[in-house]
mmCIF file of C-alpha atoms and ligand atoms in Angstrom:
data_model
loop_
_atom_site.group_PDB
_atom_site.id
_atom_site.type_symbol
_atom_site.label_atom_id
_atom_site.label_comp_id
_atom_site.label_asym_id
_atom_site.label_seq_id
_atom_site.Cartn_x
_atom_site.Cartn_y
_atom_site.Cartn_z
ATOM 1 C CA MET A 142 11.596 19.915 -6.588
ATOM 2 C CA ALA A 143 8.005 19.156 -5.617
ATOM 3 C CA SER A 144 5.708 22.179 -5.831
ATOM 4 C CA PRO A 145 4.515 23.557 -2.495
ATOM 5 C CA PRO A 146 1.138 22.301 -1.279
ATOM 6 C CA LEU A 147 -1.995 24.261 -2.125
ATOM 7 C CA VAL A 148 -3.077 24.384 1.511
ATOM 8 C CA SER A 149 -0.941 23.375 4.449
ATOM 9 C CA ILE A 150 -2.498 22.766 7.857
ATOM 10 C CA ASP A 151 -0.046 22.615 10.724
ATOM 11 C CA ASP A 152 -0.702 21.717 14.372
ATOM 12 C CA LEU A 153 -4.339 22.845 14.288
ATOM 13 C CA THR A 154 -6.002 22.800 17.702
ATOM 14 C CA VAL A 155 -9.600 24.027 17.966
ATOM 15 C CA GLN A 156 -11.452 24.609 21.230
ATOM 16 C CA PHE A 157 -15.068 25.426 22.064
ATOM 17 C CA ARG A 158 -16.300 27.251 25.113
ATOM 18 C CA GLY A 159 -18.002 24.846 27.492
ATOM 19 C CA ASP A 160 -19.936 25.599 30.682
ATOM 20 C CA ARG A 161 -16.866 26.254 32.771
ATOM 21 C CA LYS A 162 -13.879 25.775 30.479
ATOM 22 C CA TRP A 163 -12.709 25.370 26.907
ATOM 23 C CA THR A 164 -12.969 21.868 25.476
ATOM 24 C CA THR A 165 -10.656 20.664 22.746
ATOM 25 C CA ALA A 166 -12.497 19.310 19.685
ATOM 26 C CA VAL A 167 -9.502 19.030 17.349
ATOM 27 C CA GLU A 168 -5.914 18.694 18.494
ATOM 28 C CA GLY A 169 -2.568 18.897 16.709
ATOM 29 C CA VAL A 170 -3.928 18.182 13.241
ATOM 30 C CA SER A 171 -1.423 18.622 10.392
ATOM 31 C CA PHE A 172 -1.779 17.735 6.722
ATOM 32 C CA ASP A 173 -1.245 19.152 3.253
ATOM 33 C CA VAL A 174 -3.601 19.374 0.323
ATOM 34 C CA GLY A 175 -1.734 19.458 -2.969
ATOM 35 C CA GLU A 176 -2.850 21.052 -6.226
ATOM 36 C CA GLY A 177 -5.394 18.660 -7.830
ATOM 37 C CA ASP A 178 -5.279 16.296 -4.828
ATOM 38 C CA CYS A 179 -8.049 13.875 -4.008
ATOM 39 C CA LEU A 180 -8.000 13.634 -0.248
ATOM 40 C CA GLY A 181 -10.443 11.722 1.954
ATOM 41 C CA ILE A 182 -11.075 12.344 5.643
ATOM 42 C CA VAL A 183 -12.866 9.574 7.493
ATOM 43 C CA GLY A 184 -13.928 8.962 11.079
ATOM 44 C CA GLU A 185 -17.049 8.301 13.136
ATOM 45 C CA SER A 186 -19.474 11.043 14.075
ATOM 46 C CA GLY A 187 -17.797 13.509 16.435
ATOM 47 C CA SER A 188 -14.228 12.733 15.388
ATOM 48 C CA GLY A 189 -13.527 16.327 14.341
ATOM 49 C CA LYS A 190 -13.823 16.153 10.549
ATOM 50 C CA SER A 191 -16.178 19.107 10.125
ATOM 51 C CA VAL A 192 -14.444 21.202 12.762
ATOM 52 C CA THR A 193 -11.192 20.731 10.838
ATOM 53 C CA ALA A 194 -12.793 21.663 7.511
ATOM 54 C CA LEU A 195 -14.638 24.697 8.889
ATOM 55 C CA SER A 196 -11.415 25.874 10.548
ATOM 56 C CA MET A 197 -9.674 26.007 7.180
ATOM 57 C CA LEU A 198 -12.070 28.791 6.189
ATOM 58 C CA ARG A 199 -12.463 30.166 9.713
ATOM 59 C CA LEU A 200 -16.179 29.512 9.658
ATOM 60 C CA HIS A 201 -16.711 28.865 13.377
ATOM 61 C CA ALA A 202 -18.709 31.296 15.462
ATOM 62 C CA ARG A 203 -16.526 33.917 17.083
ATOM 63 C CA GLY A 204 -16.418 34.095 20.863
ATOM 64 C CA THR A 205 -17.451 30.498 21.418
ATOM 65 C CA SER A 206 -14.475 28.997 19.596
ATOM 66 C CA ARG A 207 -10.750 29.615 19.418
ATOM 67 C CA PHE A 208 -7.616 28.295 17.765
ATOM 68 C CA ALA A 209 -5.342 27.261 20.598
ATOM 69 C CA SER A 210 -2.603 26.535 18.081
ATOM 70 C CA GLY A 211 -2.035 26.084 14.395
ATOM 71 C CA THR A 212 -1.687 27.639 10.986
ATOM 72 C CA VAL A 213 -3.579 27.155 7.729
ATOM 73 C CA ARG A 214 -1.235 28.359 5.007
ATOM 74 C CA TYR A 215 -2.734 29.254 1.658
ATOM 75 C CA ASP A 216 -1.031 31.341 -0.994
ATOM 76 C CA GLY A 217 1.736 32.468 1.336
ATOM 77 C CA GLN A 218 -0.653 33.563 4.081
ATOM 78 C CA ASP A 219 -1.946 32.060 7.323
ATOM 79 C CA LEU A 220 -5.729 32.098 6.915
ATOM 80 C CA LEU A 221 -6.194 31.848 10.690
ATOM 81 C CA GLN A 222 -4.545 35.280 11.019
ATOM 82 C CA ALA A 223 -5.676 36.867 7.753
ATOM 83 C CA PRO A 224 -8.059 39.835 7.756
ATOM 84 C CA GLU A 225 -11.761 39.016 7.382
ATOM 85 C CA SER A 226 -11.775 40.756 3.963
ATOM 86 C CA ARG A 227 -9.213 38.229 2.681
ATOM 87 C CA LEU A 228 -11.246 35.337 4.089
ATOM 88 C CA ARG A 229 -14.300 36.555 2.186
ATOM 89 C CA GLN A 230 -12.319 36.413 -1.076
ATOM 90 C CA VAL A 231 -11.032 32.923 -0.370
ATOM 91 C CA ARG A 232 -14.381 31.461 0.750
ATOM 92 C CA GLY A 233 -16.409 30.469 -2.256
ATOM 93 C CA GLY A 234 -13.695 31.898 -4.507
ATOM 94 C CA ASP A 235 -10.486 29.873 -4.177
ATOM 95 C CA ILE A 236 -11.783 27.372 -1.631
ATOM 96 C CA ALA A 237 -15.419 26.313 -1.761
ATOM 97 C CA MET A 238 -17.494 24.005 0.411
ATOM 98 C CA VAL A 239 -20.437 21.686 -0.105
ATOM 99 C CA PHE A 240 -22.326 20.406 2.926
ATOM 100 C CA GLN A 241 -24.493 17.430 3.770
ATOM 101 C CA ASP A 242 -27.930 18.935 3.622
ATOM 102 C CA PRO A 243 -28.542 20.878 0.405
ATOM 103 C CA MET A 244 -32.028 22.015 1.451
ATOM 104 C CA SER A 245 -30.798 23.925 4.473
ATOM 105 C CA SER A 246 -28.062 25.560 2.404
ATOM 106 C CA LEU A 247 -30.363 26.640 -0.432
ATOM 107 C CA ASN A 248 -32.679 29.592 0.022
ATOM 108 C CA PRO A 249 -36.267 28.392 -0.572
ATOM 109 C CA VAL A 250 -37.523 31.764 -1.812
ATOM 110 C CA LEU A 251 -34.859 32.315 -4.471
ATOM 111 C CA THR A 252 -34.662 30.602 -7.853
ATOM 112 C CA ILE A 253 -31.687 28.443 -8.774
ATOM 113 C CA CYS A 254 -30.579 31.213 -11.114
ATOM 114 C CA ASP A 255 -30.629 33.804 -8.316
ATOM 115 C CA GLN A 256 -28.595 31.583 -6.034
ATOM 116 C CA ILE A 257 -25.886 30.719 -8.538
ATOM 117 C CA SER A 258 -25.790 34.335 -9.765
ATOM 118 C CA GLU A 259 -25.261 35.652 -6.253
ATOM 119 C CA THR A 260 -21.815 34.019 -6.057
ATOM 120 C CA LEU A 261 -20.865 35.121 -9.569
ATOM 121 C CA ARG A 262 -21.922 38.704 -8.972
ATOM 122 C CA LEU A 263 -20.192 38.840 -5.588
ATOM 123 C CA HIS A 264 -16.866 37.272 -6.538
ATOM 124 C CA GLN A 265 -16.596 38.097 -10.221
ATOM 125 C CA GLY A 266 -18.696 41.240 -10.512
ATOM 126 C CA MET A 267 -20.748 39.717 -13.343
ATOM 127 C CA SER A 268 -23.801 41.479 -14.756
ATOM 128 C CA ARG A 269 -27.198 39.881 -14.162
ATOM 129 C CA ALA A 270 -27.439 38.775 -17.807
ATOM 130 C CA ASP A 271 -23.949 37.250 -17.906
ATOM 131 C CA ALA A 272 -24.519 35.505 -14.574
ATOM 132 C CA ARG A 273 -27.667 33.893 -15.972
ATOM 133 C CA VAL A 274 -25.809 32.542 -18.998
ATOM 134 C CA ARG A 275 -23.069 31.216 -16.738
ATOM 135 C CA ALA A 276 -25.631 29.693 -14.342
ATOM 136 C CA ILE A 277 -27.085 27.666 -17.214
ATOM 137 C CA GLU A 278 -23.573 26.552 -18.241
ATOM 138 C CA LEU A 279 -22.903 25.494 -14.661
ATOM 139 C CA LEU A 280 -26.121 23.461 -14.476
ATOM 140 C CA ASP A 281 -25.028 21.734 -17.682
ATOM 141 C CA LEU A 282 -21.643 21.107 -16.132
ATOM 142 C CA VAL A 283 -23.185 19.364 -13.114
ATOM 143 C CA ARG A 284 -25.302 17.299 -15.540
ATOM 144 C CA ILE A 285 -28.705 18.773 -14.788
ATOM 145 C CA ALA A 286 -30.855 18.006 -17.807
ATOM 146 C CA ASP A 287 -32.889 20.821 -19.333
ATOM 147 C CA ALA A 288 -30.800 23.480 -17.588
ATOM 148 C CA ARG A 289 -32.498 26.355 -19.432
ATOM 149 C CA ARG A 290 -35.819 25.500 -17.806
ATOM 150 C CA ARG A 291 -34.483 24.327 -14.456
ATOM 151 C CA VAL A 292 -32.548 27.523 -13.842
ATOM 152 C CA ASP A 293 -35.772 29.433 -13.086
ATOM 153 C CA GLU A 294 -37.151 26.878 -10.655
ATOM 154 C CA TYR A 295 -37.200 27.034 -6.875
ATOM 155 C CA PRO A 296 -35.286 24.459 -4.791
ATOM 156 C CA HIS A 297 -38.406 22.607 -3.552
ATOM 157 C CA ARG A 298 -39.127 21.487 -7.129
ATOM 158 C CA LEU A 299 -35.854 19.551 -7.256
ATOM 159 C CA SER A 300 -35.019 16.089 -5.915
ATOM 160 C CA GLY A 301 -32.360 15.673 -3.206
ATOM 161 C CA GLY A 302 -29.747 14.599 -5.732
ATOM 162 C CA MET A 303 -30.515 17.563 -7.995
ATOM 163 C CA ARG A 304 -30.309 19.989 -5.082
ATOM 164 C CA GLN A 305 -26.884 18.642 -4.255
ATOM 165 C CA ARG A 306 -25.914 19.148 -7.916
ATOM 166 C CA VAL A 307 -27.051 22.775 -7.607
ATOM 167 C CA MET A 308 -24.939 23.173 -4.456
ATOM 168 C CA ILE A 309 -21.965 21.793 -6.354
ATOM 169 C CA ALA A 310 -22.696 24.205 -9.228
ATOM 170 C CA ILE A 311 -22.630 27.112 -6.757
ATOM 171 C CA ALA A 312 -19.429 25.794 -5.194
ATOM 172 C CA ILE A 313 -17.570 25.491 -8.499
ATOM 173 C CA ALA A 314 -19.003 28.717 -9.964
ATOM 174 C CA CYS A 315 -15.803 30.649 -9.315
ATOM 175 C CA ARG A 316 -13.482 27.829 -10.335
ATOM 176 C CA PRO A 317 -12.125 27.054 -6.855
ATOM 177 C CA ARG A 318 -8.692 25.484 -6.494
ATOM 178 C CA LEU A 319 -10.037 23.365 -3.650
ATOM 179 C CA LEU A 320 -13.522 21.984 -3.111
ATOM 180 C CA ILE A 321 -14.247 20.715 0.380
ATOM 181 C CA ALA A 322 -17.211 18.316 0.334
ATOM 182 C CA ASP A 323 -18.408 17.543 3.874
ATOM 183 C CA GLU A 324 -20.625 14.413 3.800
ATOM 184 C CA PRO A 325 -22.088 15.530 0.443
ATOM 185 C CA THR A 326 -23.907 12.259 -0.133
ATOM 186 C CA THR A 327 -24.939 11.190 3.369
ATOM 187 C CA ALA A 328 -28.529 12.390 2.984
ATOM 188 C CA LEU A 329 -28.961 10.681 -0.385
ATOM 189 C CA ASP A 330 -29.869 7.133 -1.290
ATOM 190 C CA VAL A 331 -27.155 4.800 -2.503
ATOM 191 C CA THR A 332 -27.699 5.151 -6.265
ATOM 192 C CA ILE A 333 -27.793 8.941 -6.135
ATOM 193 C CA GLN A 334 -24.815 8.898 -3.790
ATOM 194 C CA ALA A 335 -22.765 7.013 -6.411
ATOM 195 C CA GLN A 336 -23.831 9.496 -9.099
ATOM 196 C CA ILE A 337 -22.756 12.498 -7.016
ATOM 197 C CA LEU A 338 -19.372 10.913 -6.263
ATOM 198 C CA GLU A 339 -18.941 10.215 -9.964
ATOM 199 C CA LEU A 340 -19.790 13.837 -10.730
ATOM 200 C CA LEU A 341 -17.205 15.090 -8.208
ATOM 201 C CA ARG A 342 -14.613 12.806 -9.751
ATOM 202 C CA GLU A 343 -15.365 14.061 -13.256
ATOM 203 C CA LEU A 344 -15.389 17.707 -12.215
ATOM 204 C CA ARG A 345 -12.093 17.277 -10.449
ATOM 205 C CA SER A 346 -10.385 16.124 -13.627
ATOM 206 C CA GLU A 347 -12.274 18.544 -15.907
ATOM 207 C CA LEU A 348 -11.539 21.576 -13.744
ATOM 208 C CA GLY A 349 -8.215 20.453 -12.267
ATOM 209 C CA MET A 350 -9.277 21.361 -8.743
ATOM 210 C CA ALA A 351 -8.319 19.543 -5.562
ATOM 211 C CA VAL A 352 -11.145 17.825 -3.700
ATOM 212 C CA MET A 353 -11.247 17.063 0.011
ATOM 213 C CA LEU A 354 -14.043 14.594 0.678
ATOM 214 C CA ILE A 355 -15.255 14.077 4.230
ATOM 215 C CA SER A 356 -17.285 11.013 5.181
ATOM 216 C CA HIS A 357 -17.929 8.701 8.103
ATOM 217 C CA ASP A 358 -18.118 5.896 5.548
ATOM 218 C CA LEU A 359 -14.767 4.364 4.634
ATOM 219 C CA GLY A 360 -16.467 2.654 1.675
ATOM 220 C CA VAL A 361 -17.267 6.066 0.151
ATOM 221 C CA ILE A 362 -13.740 7.321 0.839
ATOM 222 C CA ALA A 363 -12.208 4.173 -0.660
ATOM 223 C CA GLU A 364 -14.147 4.718 -3.894
ATOM 224 C CA PHE A 365 -13.074 8.301 -4.206
ATOM 225 C CA ALA A 366 -9.872 9.331 -2.490
ATOM 226 C CA GLU A 367 -6.233 8.809 -3.381
ATOM 227 C CA ARG A 368 -4.935 9.760 0.052
ATOM 228 C CA VAL A 369 -6.835 9.092 3.276
ATOM 229 C CA ILE A 370 -6.724 10.674 6.712
ATOM 230 C CA VAL A 371 -8.386 8.726 9.532
ATOM 231 C CA MET A 372 -9.521 10.850 12.481
ATOM 232 C CA TYR A 373 -10.526 9.684 15.934
ATOM 233 C CA ALA A 374 -11.546 11.884 18.876
ATOM 234 C CA GLY A 375 -10.117 15.056 17.342
ATOM 235 C CA ARG A 376 -6.797 13.647 16.232
ATOM 236 C CA ILE A 377 -5.340 12.039 13.120
ATOM 237 C CA VAL A 378 -4.706 8.381 13.965
ATOM 238 C CA GLU A 379 -3.605 7.133 10.548
ATOM 239 C CA GLN A 380 -2.783 8.652 7.199
ATOM 240 C CA ALA A 381 -1.826 6.802 4.026
ATOM 241 C CA PRO A 382 -2.350 6.473 0.282
ATOM 242 C CA VAL A 383 -5.660 4.676 -0.189
ATOM 243 C CA GLU A 384 -4.211 1.407 -1.513
ATOM 244 C CA VAL A 385 -1.696 1.251 1.351
ATOM 245 C CA LEU A 386 -4.439 1.874 3.901
ATOM 246 C CA PHE A 387 -6.542 -0.934 2.498
ATOM 247 C CA ARG A 388 -3.681 -3.362 2.027
ATOM 248 C CA THR A 389 -1.956 -2.711 5.346
ATOM 249 C CA PRO A 390 -4.088 -0.786 7.826
ATOM 250 C CA VAL A 391 -2.067 -0.413 11.018
ATOM 251 C CA HIS A 392 -4.197 1.438 13.579
ATOM 252 C CA PRO A 393 -6.783 -0.805 15.271
ATOM 253 C CA TYR A 394 -9.361 1.953 14.682
ATOM 254 C CA THR A 395 -8.723 1.859 10.929
ATOM 255 C CA GLU A 396 -9.085 -1.922 11.045
ATOM 256 C CA GLY A 397 -12.395 -1.474 12.841
ATOM 257 C CA LEU A 398 -13.677 1.015 10.235
ATOM 258 C CA MET A 399 -12.644 -1.387 7.517
ATOM 259 C CA ALA A 400 -14.473 -4.269 9.136
ATOM 260 C CA SER A 401 -17.578 -2.040 9.243
ATOM 261 C CA ILE A 402 -17.734 -1.688 5.450
ATOM 262 C CA PRO A 403 -20.527 -3.923 4.142
ATOM 263 C CA ALA A 404 -19.055 -6.761 2.084
ATOM 264 C CA LEU A 405 -19.730 -6.376 -1.639
ATOM 265 C CA ASP A 406 -20.571 -10.062 -1.950
ATOM 266 C CA GLY A 407 -23.097 -9.649 0.831
ATOM 267 C CA GLY A 408 -20.974 -11.557 3.340
ATOM 268 C CA ASP A 409 -23.063 -13.242 5.984
ATOM 269 C CA GLY A 410 -25.333 -10.210 6.135
ATOM 270 C CA ARG A 411 -24.176 -9.128 9.572
ATOM 271 C CA LEU A 412 -22.550 -5.732 9.855
ATOM 272 C CA TYR A 413 -19.646 -5.263 12.248
ATOM 273 C CA SER A 414 -19.502 -2.121 14.337
ATOM 274 C CA ILE A 415 -16.692 -1.075 16.644
ATOM 275 C CA PRO A 416 -17.827 -1.690 20.222
ATOM 276 C CA GLY A 417 -18.275 1.347 22.480
ATOM 277 C CA ARG A 418 -18.505 4.958 21.389
ATOM 278 C CA ILE A 419 -16.280 7.890 20.644
ATOM 279 C CA PRO A 420 -15.485 9.791 23.888
ATOM 280 C CA ASP A 421 -16.680 13.338 24.491
ATOM 281 C CA PRO A 422 -13.879 15.870 24.047
ATOM 282 C CA ASP A 423 -13.458 16.514 27.786
ATOM 283 C CA GLU A 424 -13.873 12.914 28.934
ATOM 284 C CA PRO A 425 -10.766 11.996 30.963
ATOM 285 C CA ILE A 426 -8.965 9.046 29.379
ATOM 286 C CA ALA A 427 -5.409 8.034 30.272
ATOM 287 C CA GLY A 428 -3.210 7.708 27.205
ATOM 288 C CA CYS A 429 -4.564 6.667 23.820
ATOM 289 C CA ARG A 430 -8.144 7.920 23.364
ATOM 290 C CA PHE A 431 -9.043 4.764 21.447
ATOM 291 C CA GLY A 432 -7.650 2.586 24.277
ATOM 292 C CA PRO A 433 -10.985 1.854 25.999
ATOM 293 C CA ARG A 434 -12.409 0.453 22.718
ATOM 294 C CA CYS A 435 -9.272 -1.262 21.482
ATOM 295 C CA ALA A 436 -9.011 -5.058 21.433
ATOM 296 C CA HIS A 437 -5.206 -4.831 21.462
ATOM 297 C CA VAL A 438 -4.776 -2.344 24.321
ATOM 298 C CA GLN A 439 -1.599 -2.735 26.410
ATOM 299 C CA ALA A 440 -0.149 -1.029 29.475
ATOM 300 C CA VAL A 441 1.957 1.320 27.321
ATOM 301 C CA CYS A 442 -1.221 2.633 25.662
ATOM 302 C CA ARG A 443 -2.482 3.999 28.978
ATOM 303 C CA ALA A 444 0.788 5.776 29.743
ATOM 304 C CA ALA A 445 0.664 8.511 27.086
ATOM 305 C CA ILE A 446 -1.038 9.545 23.864
ATOM 306 C CA PRO A 447 1.115 7.994 21.145
ATOM 307 C CA ASP A 448 2.875 10.209 18.597
ATOM 308 C CA LEU A 449 1.895 10.131 14.957
ATOM 309 C CA ALA A 450 4.860 8.098 13.701
ATOM 310 C CA SER A 451 5.978 7.826 10.107
ATOM 311 C CA ILE A 452 6.207 4.174 9.069
ATOM 312 C CA GLY A 453 6.529 4.460 5.307
ATOM 313 C CA PRO A 454 6.120 6.867 2.387
ATOM 314 C CA ASP A 455 3.226 9.156 3.361
ATOM 315 C CA HIS A 456 2.076 6.558 5.918
ATOM 316 C CA ARG A 457 1.743 7.788 9.498
ATOM 317 C CA VAL A 458 0.174 6.019 12.456
ATOM 318 C CA ARG A 459 -0.590 6.963 16.057
ATOM 319 C CA CYS A 460 -0.258 3.609 17.874
ATOM 320 C CA THR A 461 2.773 2.887 20.070
ATOM 321 C CA PRO A 462 2.667 -0.950 20.139
ATOM 322 C CA ARG A 463 2.299 -1.135 16.376
ATOM 323 C CA THR A 464 4.765 1.524 15.321
ATOM 324 C CA SER A 465 7.613 1.031 17.802
ATOM 325 C CA GLY A 466 10.464 -0.702 16.032
ATOM 326 C CA ARG A 467 9.042 -0.125 12.547
ATOM 327 C CA THR A 468 9.227 3.647 12.320
ATOM 328 C CA ALA A 469 10.673 4.753 8.986
ATOM 329 C CA ALA A 470 13.874 6.780 9.161
HETATM 330 N N1 LIG B 612 -19.972 24.760 17.624
HETATM 331 C C1 LIG B 612 -19.566 23.815 18.479
HETATM 332 N N2 LIG B 612 -19.603 24.031 19.823
HETATM 333 C C2 LIG B 612 -19.180 23.103 20.702
HETATM 334 N N3 LIG B 612 -18.697 21.892 20.339
HETATM 335 C C3 LIG B 612 -18.639 21.613 19.031
HETATM 336 C C4 LIG B 612 -19.080 22.541 18.034
HETATM 337 N N4 LIG B 612 -18.892 21.995 16.808
HETATM 338 C C5 LIG B 612 -18.390 20.762 17.041
HETATM 339 N N5 LIG B 612 -18.218 20.530 18.352
HETATM 340 C C6 LIG B 612 -17.677 19.302 18.961
HETATM 341 O O1 LIG B 612 -16.462 18.977 18.320
HETATM 342 C C7 LIG B 612 -16.350 17.584 18.156
HETATM 343 C C8 LIG B 612 -16.097 17.268 16.692
HETATM 344 O O2 LIG B 612 -17.250 17.589 15.952
HETATM 345 P P1 LIG B 612 -17.335 17.521 14.371
HETATM 346 O O3 LIG B 612 -18.576 18.199 13.972
HETATM 347 O O4 LIG B 612 -16.071 18.018 13.766
HETATM 348 O O5 LIG B 612 -17.446 15.965 14.116
HETATM 349 P P2 LIG B 612 -17.571 15.205 12.732
HETATM 350 O O6 LIG B 612 -16.391 14.292 12.643
HETATM 351 O O7 LIG B 612 -17.741 16.170 11.624
HETATM 352 O O8 LIG B 612 -18.862 14.325 12.944
HETATM 353 P P3 LIG B 612 -20.137 14.019 11.979
HETATM 354 O O9 LIG B 612 -19.741 12.781 11.210
HETATM 355 O O10 LIG B 612 -21.250 13.782 12.915
HETATM 356 O O11 LIG B 612 -20.353 15.184 11.084
HETATM 357 C C9 LIG B 612 -17.626 16.965 18.707
HETATM 358 O O12 LIG B 612 -17.366 16.520 20.010
HETATM 359 C C10 LIG B 612 -18.579 18.124 18.710
HETATM 360 O O13 LIG B 612 -19.521 17.982 19.751
HETATM 361 MG MG1 LIG B 613 -19.310 16.596 10.359
#
């Protein structure tokens, strides 16, 4: 029998308080992350990737956000209902996160050593001396040269790529079972971006942790992930193993994202972008939320939001015209 997933998200719906009412940013999102998985989440800006990730650790501000439905099961417990004390253990301990902008996550007045030690002392009760030794080991692990010297430096002395390596060192300090990396390379130039992705890949196999990589760039996801979730306007629109998604994308939105990847051979130099823009969460749209931008839209698309239909092993698609008649049993 297959082992149970590490984290299981079911029917997650997240709302934010607007001027007069609650608006729905993420709706009915369900997926599993298995032990050691390499999962990619892709979608344009505003599609609900970060809201989904932050929900898994209940990191949204209280009062202005709520879970209208859903569970996030980890270790036999629903994290959305768990006491705050349990969440504090899980965050940075079992499940860690790395964000886009390392400078705003690092404290400018603390040395690298202080910042890595903080996590180790908090979660593992390490002494100051032991935490320093471990901090140097961690800098080695994230391939920062001359770790012994670097450990006493302040963040402003480091390049963008090195800062992101420090953030990754902090994230993996307590040997998480899942690392969530939300646009970890977006602020970096292409060469450094490739190096950071390579590092994440190596750490994943060295440490045996699962990685959930979030990016608006399907090219980045294609390089990294084994399974891909495509999000649009707060919902999953397609989900498949990476090779299946690239060989046979089914949702017109996935096709559009794919056409937006710059050709490796340079192509004709022109970059395709999907016409139109992602709708605001409370924008009224009849039926499929991608309908107004879709080149294949039909009357049935305006009637109702399509279900996420299973059309093959681990391949699910939310597009009525393209899934009706081919739904897997
Ligand atoms: N704290 C918040 N309050 C109100 N609305 C929010 C909040 N956080 C996110 N949203 C809304 O939720 C939707 C999804 O946002 P989210 O940040 O998850 O997008 P994203 O896919 O991560 O995009 P990006 O690629 O820009 O990071 C957006 O419409 C956004 O405006
Ligand atoms: Mg985001």
